Short mmCIF file of C-alpha atoms in Angstrom, two decimals:
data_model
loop_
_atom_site.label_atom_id
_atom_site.label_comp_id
_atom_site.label_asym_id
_atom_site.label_seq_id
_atom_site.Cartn_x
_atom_site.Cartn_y
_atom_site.Cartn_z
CA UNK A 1 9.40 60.74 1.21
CA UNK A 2 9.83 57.59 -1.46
CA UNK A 3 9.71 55.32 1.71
CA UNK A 4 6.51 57.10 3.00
CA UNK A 5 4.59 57.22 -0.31
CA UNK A 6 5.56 53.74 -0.80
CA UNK A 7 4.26 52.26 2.28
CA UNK A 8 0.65 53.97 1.74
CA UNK A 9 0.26 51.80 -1.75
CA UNK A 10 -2.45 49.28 -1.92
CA UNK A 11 -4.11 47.26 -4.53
CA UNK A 12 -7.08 49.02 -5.73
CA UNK A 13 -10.95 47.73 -5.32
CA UNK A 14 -11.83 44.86 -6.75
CA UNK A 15 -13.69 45.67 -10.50
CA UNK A 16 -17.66 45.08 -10.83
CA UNK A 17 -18.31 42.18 -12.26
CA UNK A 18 -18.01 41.73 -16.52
CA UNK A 19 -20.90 41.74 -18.19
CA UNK A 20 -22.57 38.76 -20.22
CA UNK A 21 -20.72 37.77 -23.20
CA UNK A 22 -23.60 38.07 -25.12
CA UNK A 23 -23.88 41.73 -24.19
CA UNK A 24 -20.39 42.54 -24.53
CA UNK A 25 -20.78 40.89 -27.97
CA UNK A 26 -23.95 42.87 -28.92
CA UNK A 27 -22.07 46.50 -27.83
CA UNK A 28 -18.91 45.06 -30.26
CA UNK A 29 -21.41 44.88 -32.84
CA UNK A 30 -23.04 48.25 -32.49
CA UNK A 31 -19.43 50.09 -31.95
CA UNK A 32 -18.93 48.10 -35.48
CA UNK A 33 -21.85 49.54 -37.11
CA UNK A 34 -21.34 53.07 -35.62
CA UNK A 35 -17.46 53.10 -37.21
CA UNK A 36 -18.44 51.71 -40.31
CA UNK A 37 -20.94 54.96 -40.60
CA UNK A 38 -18.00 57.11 -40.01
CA UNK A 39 -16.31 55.71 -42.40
CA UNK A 40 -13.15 54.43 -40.49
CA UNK A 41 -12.15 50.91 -40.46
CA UNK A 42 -12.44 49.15 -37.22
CA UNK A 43 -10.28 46.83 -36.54
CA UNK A 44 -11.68 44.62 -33.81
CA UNK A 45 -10.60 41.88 -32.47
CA UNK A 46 -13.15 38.12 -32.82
CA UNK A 47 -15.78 38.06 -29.99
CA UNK A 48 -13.46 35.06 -28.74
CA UNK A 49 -10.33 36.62 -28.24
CA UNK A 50 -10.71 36.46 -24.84
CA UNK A 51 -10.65 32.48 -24.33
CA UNK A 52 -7.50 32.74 -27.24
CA UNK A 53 -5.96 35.16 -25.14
CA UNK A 54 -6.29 33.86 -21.21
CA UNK A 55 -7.22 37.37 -20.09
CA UNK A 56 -10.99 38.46 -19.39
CA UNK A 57 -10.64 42.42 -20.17
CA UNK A 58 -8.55 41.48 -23.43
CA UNK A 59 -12.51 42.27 -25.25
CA UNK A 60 -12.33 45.53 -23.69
CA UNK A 61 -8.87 46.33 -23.95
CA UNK A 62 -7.44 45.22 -26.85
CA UNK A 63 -4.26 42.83 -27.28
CA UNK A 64 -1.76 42.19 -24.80
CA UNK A 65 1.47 41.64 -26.15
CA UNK A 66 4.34 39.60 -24.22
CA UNK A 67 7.81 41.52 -24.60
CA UNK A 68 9.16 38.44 -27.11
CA UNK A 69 5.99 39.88 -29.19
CA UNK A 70 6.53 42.96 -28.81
CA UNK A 71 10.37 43.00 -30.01
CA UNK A 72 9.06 41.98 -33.43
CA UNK A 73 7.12 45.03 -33.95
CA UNK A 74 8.18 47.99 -35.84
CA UNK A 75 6.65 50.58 -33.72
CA UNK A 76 8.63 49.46 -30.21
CA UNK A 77 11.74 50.67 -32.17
CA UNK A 78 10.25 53.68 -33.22
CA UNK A 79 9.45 54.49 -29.67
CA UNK A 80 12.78 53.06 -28.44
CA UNK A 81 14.57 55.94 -30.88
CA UNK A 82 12.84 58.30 -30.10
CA UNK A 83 13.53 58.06 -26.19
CA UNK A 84 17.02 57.63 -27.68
CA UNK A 85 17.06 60.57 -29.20
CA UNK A 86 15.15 62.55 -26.66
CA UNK A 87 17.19 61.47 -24.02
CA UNK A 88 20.30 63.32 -25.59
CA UNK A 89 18.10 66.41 -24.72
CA UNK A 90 17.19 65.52 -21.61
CA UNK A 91 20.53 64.72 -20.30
CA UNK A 92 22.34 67.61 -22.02
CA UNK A 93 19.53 70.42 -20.54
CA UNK A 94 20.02 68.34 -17.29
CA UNK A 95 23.55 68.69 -16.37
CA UNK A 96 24.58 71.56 -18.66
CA UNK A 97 22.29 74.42 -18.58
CA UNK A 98 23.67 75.77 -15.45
CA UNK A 99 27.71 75.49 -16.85
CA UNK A 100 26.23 76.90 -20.09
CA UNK A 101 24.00 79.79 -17.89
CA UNK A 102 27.63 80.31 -15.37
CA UNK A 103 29.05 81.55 -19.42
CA UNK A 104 27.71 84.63 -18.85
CA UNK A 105 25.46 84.65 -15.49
CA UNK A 106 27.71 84.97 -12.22
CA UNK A 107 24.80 85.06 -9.97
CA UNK A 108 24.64 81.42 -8.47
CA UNK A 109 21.29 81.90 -6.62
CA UNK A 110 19.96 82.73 -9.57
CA UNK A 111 20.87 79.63 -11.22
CA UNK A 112 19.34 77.69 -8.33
CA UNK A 113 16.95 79.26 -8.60
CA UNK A 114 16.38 78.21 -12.27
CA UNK A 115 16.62 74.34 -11.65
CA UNK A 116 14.06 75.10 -8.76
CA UNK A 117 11.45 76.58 -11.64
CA UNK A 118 12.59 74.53 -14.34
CA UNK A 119 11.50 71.54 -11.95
CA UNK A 120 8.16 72.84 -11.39
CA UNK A 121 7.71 73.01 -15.55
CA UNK A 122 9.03 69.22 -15.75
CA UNK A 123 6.38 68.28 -13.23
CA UNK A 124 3.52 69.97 -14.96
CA UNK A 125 4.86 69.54 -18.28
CA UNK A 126 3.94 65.85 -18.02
CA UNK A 127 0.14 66.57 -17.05
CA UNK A 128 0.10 68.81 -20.11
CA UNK A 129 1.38 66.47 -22.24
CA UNK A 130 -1.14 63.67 -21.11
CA UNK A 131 -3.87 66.08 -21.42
CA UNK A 132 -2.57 67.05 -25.22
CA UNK A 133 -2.49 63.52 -25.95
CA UNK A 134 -5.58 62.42 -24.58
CA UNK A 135 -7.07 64.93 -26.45
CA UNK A 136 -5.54 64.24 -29.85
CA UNK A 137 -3.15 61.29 -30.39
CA UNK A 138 0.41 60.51 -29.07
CA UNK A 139 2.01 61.39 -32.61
CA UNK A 140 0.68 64.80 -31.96
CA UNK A 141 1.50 65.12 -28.54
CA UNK A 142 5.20 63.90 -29.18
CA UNK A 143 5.25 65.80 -32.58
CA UNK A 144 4.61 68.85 -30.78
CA UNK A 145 6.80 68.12 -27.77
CA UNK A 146 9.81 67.51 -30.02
CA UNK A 147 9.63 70.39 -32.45
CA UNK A 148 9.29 72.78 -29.65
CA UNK A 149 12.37 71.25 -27.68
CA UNK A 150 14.04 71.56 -31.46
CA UNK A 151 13.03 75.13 -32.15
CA UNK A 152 13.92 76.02 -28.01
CA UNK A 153 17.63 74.48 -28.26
CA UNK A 154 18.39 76.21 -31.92
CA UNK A 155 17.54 79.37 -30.53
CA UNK A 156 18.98 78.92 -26.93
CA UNK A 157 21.60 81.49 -27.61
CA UNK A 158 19.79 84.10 -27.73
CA UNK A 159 19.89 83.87 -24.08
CA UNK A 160 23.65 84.89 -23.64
CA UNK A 161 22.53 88.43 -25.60
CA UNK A 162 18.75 89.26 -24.14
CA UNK A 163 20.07 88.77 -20.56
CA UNK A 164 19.08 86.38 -17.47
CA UNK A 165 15.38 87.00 -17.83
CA UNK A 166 15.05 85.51 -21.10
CA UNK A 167 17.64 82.49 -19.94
CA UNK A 168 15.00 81.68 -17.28
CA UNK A 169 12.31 81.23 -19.31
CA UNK A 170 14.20 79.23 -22.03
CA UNK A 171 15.44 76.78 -19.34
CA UNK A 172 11.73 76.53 -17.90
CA UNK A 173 10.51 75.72 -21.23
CA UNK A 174 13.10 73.32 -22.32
CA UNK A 175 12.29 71.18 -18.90
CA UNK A 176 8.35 71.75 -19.94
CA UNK A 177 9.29 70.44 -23.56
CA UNK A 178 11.25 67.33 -22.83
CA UNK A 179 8.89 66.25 -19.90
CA UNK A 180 6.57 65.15 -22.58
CA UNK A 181 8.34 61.68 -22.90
CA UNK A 182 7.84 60.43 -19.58
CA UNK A 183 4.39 60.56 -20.13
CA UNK A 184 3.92 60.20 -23.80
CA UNK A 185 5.84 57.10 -23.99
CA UNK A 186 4.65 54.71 -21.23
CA UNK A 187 0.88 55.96 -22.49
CA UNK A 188 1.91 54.63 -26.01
CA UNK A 189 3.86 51.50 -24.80
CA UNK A 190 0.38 50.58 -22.90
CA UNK A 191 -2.00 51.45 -25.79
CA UNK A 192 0.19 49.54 -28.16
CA UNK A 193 0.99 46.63 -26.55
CA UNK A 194 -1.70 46.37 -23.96
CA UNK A 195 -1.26 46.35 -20.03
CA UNK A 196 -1.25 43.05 -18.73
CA UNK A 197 2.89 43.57 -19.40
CA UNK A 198 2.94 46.83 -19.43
CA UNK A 199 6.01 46.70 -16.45
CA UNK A 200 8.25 44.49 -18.87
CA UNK A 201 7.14 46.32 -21.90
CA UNK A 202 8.16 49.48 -21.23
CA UNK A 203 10.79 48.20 -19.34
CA UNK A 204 12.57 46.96 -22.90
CA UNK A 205 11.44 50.93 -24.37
CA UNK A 206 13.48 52.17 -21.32
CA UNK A 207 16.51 50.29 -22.01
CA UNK A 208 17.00 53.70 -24.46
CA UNK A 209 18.96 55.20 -22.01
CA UNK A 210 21.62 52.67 -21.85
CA UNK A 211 22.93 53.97 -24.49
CA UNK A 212 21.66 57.58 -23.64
CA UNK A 213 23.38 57.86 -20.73
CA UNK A 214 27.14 57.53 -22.05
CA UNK A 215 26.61 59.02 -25.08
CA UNK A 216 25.45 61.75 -23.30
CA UNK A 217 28.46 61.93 -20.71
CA UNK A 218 30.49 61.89 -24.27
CA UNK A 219 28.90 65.19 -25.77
CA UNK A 220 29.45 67.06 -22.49
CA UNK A 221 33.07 65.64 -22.15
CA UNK A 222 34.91 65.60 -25.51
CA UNK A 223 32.92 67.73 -28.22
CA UNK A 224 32.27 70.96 -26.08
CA UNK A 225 36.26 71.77 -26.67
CA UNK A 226 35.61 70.61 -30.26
CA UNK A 227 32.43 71.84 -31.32
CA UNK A 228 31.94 74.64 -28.74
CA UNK A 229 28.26 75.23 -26.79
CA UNK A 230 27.08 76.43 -30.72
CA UNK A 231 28.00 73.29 -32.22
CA UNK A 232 26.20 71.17 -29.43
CA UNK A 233 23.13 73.11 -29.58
CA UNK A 234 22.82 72.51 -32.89
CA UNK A 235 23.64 68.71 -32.34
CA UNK A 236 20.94 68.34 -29.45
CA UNK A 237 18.53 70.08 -31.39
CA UNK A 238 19.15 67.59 -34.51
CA UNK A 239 18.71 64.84 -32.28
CA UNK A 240 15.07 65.96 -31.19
CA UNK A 241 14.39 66.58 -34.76
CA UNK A 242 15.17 62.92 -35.80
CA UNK A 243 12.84 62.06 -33.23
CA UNK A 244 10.11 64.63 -34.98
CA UNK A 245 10.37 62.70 -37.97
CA UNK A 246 10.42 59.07 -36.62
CA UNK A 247 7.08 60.50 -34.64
CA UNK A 248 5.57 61.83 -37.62
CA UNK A 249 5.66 57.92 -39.29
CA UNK A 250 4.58 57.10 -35.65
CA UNK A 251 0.90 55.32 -37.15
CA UNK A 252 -0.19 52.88 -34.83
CA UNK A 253 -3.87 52.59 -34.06
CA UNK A 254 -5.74 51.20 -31.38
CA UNK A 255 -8.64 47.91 -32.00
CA UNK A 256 -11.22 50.80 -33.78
CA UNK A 257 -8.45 52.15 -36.26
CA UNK A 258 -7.95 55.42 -34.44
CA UNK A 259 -4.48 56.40 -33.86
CA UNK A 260 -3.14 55.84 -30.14
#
């Protein structure tokens, strides 16, 4: 299916033609004006970027930041934490709600049945997400994404006492709530740093899940005899809420000083 889909790419149509520079320069000047009535500060770039810069959308889209630029800026490591610290949520609901589900569910249908749904709600969850975030910010969106996977994981529990039903849903929700990073973060990479290296950029933001990855295959292995499924819960879920905080100083605003 990969194979097919890839095969049917192409290069989309070639963009009308840019405007005169001295329109582009007179619509700068009006968006200007309007901000300044709103009171917000906007932070524009010079009407010459774009010879400074080598690109000819950089007027319309902002900076575009190589990935030796963008290492110096705070807000790559905040996003490069908090996929950290998502992805120990990610890859603990992943490959452990079904061992955690088999604690007290014997029915394995069922539990197929669960990663079947719960795949469903990670598709869709990443639509919703986008759609959150285009309508308010990405600190919103991922403030809202990680506080639900936080209060979902505290209260997981619950699930071995209310029965498979409940278990379902939780699982289903926890795939909706995590989903939010694959489409929070590569939208934030982009309006940050631009999209002329948008590949490399978030490439470098990925690079999270180095370390994710056998950390992860740590919790599973050694602390679930230590700790116990409680003790992990509450570790997962203190991992999403570090990345709640790190999103809530998440401040970054786009060329008309509106957050991203």
């Amino acid at each position: 299916m990969q194979l097919i889909g890839t095969l049917m790419l192409s290069d989309p149509p070639a963009q009308e033609p840019l405007e005169s520079e001295e329109t582009m320069a007179d619509e700068q000047e009006t968006t200007v004006k309007e901000y300044e009535k709103r009171g917000t500060k906007a932070a524009l770039l010079p009407l010459n970027f774009e010879k400074r810069n080598g690109h000819p959308h950089a007027k319309e889209e902002g900076l575009n930041f190589k990935p030796s630029e963008v290492l110096k800026s705070k807000y790559f490591y905040m996003l490069w934490i908090i996929f950290l610290f998502n992805g120990q949520g990610i890859t603990f609901i992943s490959t452990l709600y079904k061992a955690y589900g088999q604690t007290f569910i014997k029915n394995d249908s069922f539990l197929a049945l669960v990663g079947s749904f719960s795949a469903i709600f990670n598709s869709f969850g990443r639509i919703w997400w986008g759609f959150l975030a285009d309508k308010t910010s990405f600190r919103v969106a991922m403030m809202v994404s990680c506080a639900s996977f936080t209060c979902l994981m505290l209260t997981f529990q619950v699930t071995a006492v209310l029965g498979r039903g409940v278990f379902f849903i939780y699982v289903c929700l926890l795939f909706g709530s995590f989903s939010g990073s694959f489409s929070l973060l590569p939208t934030a990479t982009a309006k940050c740093f631009g999209r002329e290296y948008l590949s490399m950029n978030y490439g470098l933001v990925f690079t999270a899940q180095v370390v994710t990855s056998p950390l992860g295959a740590f919790l599973s292995q050694q602390l679930i005899s230590a700790i116990g499924w409680t003790g992990l819960f509450f570790l997962v879920s203190g991992f999403s809420f570090l990345s709640l905080l790190v999103a809530i100083m998440f401040r970054a605003k786009d060329r008309y000083g509106e957050e991203i």
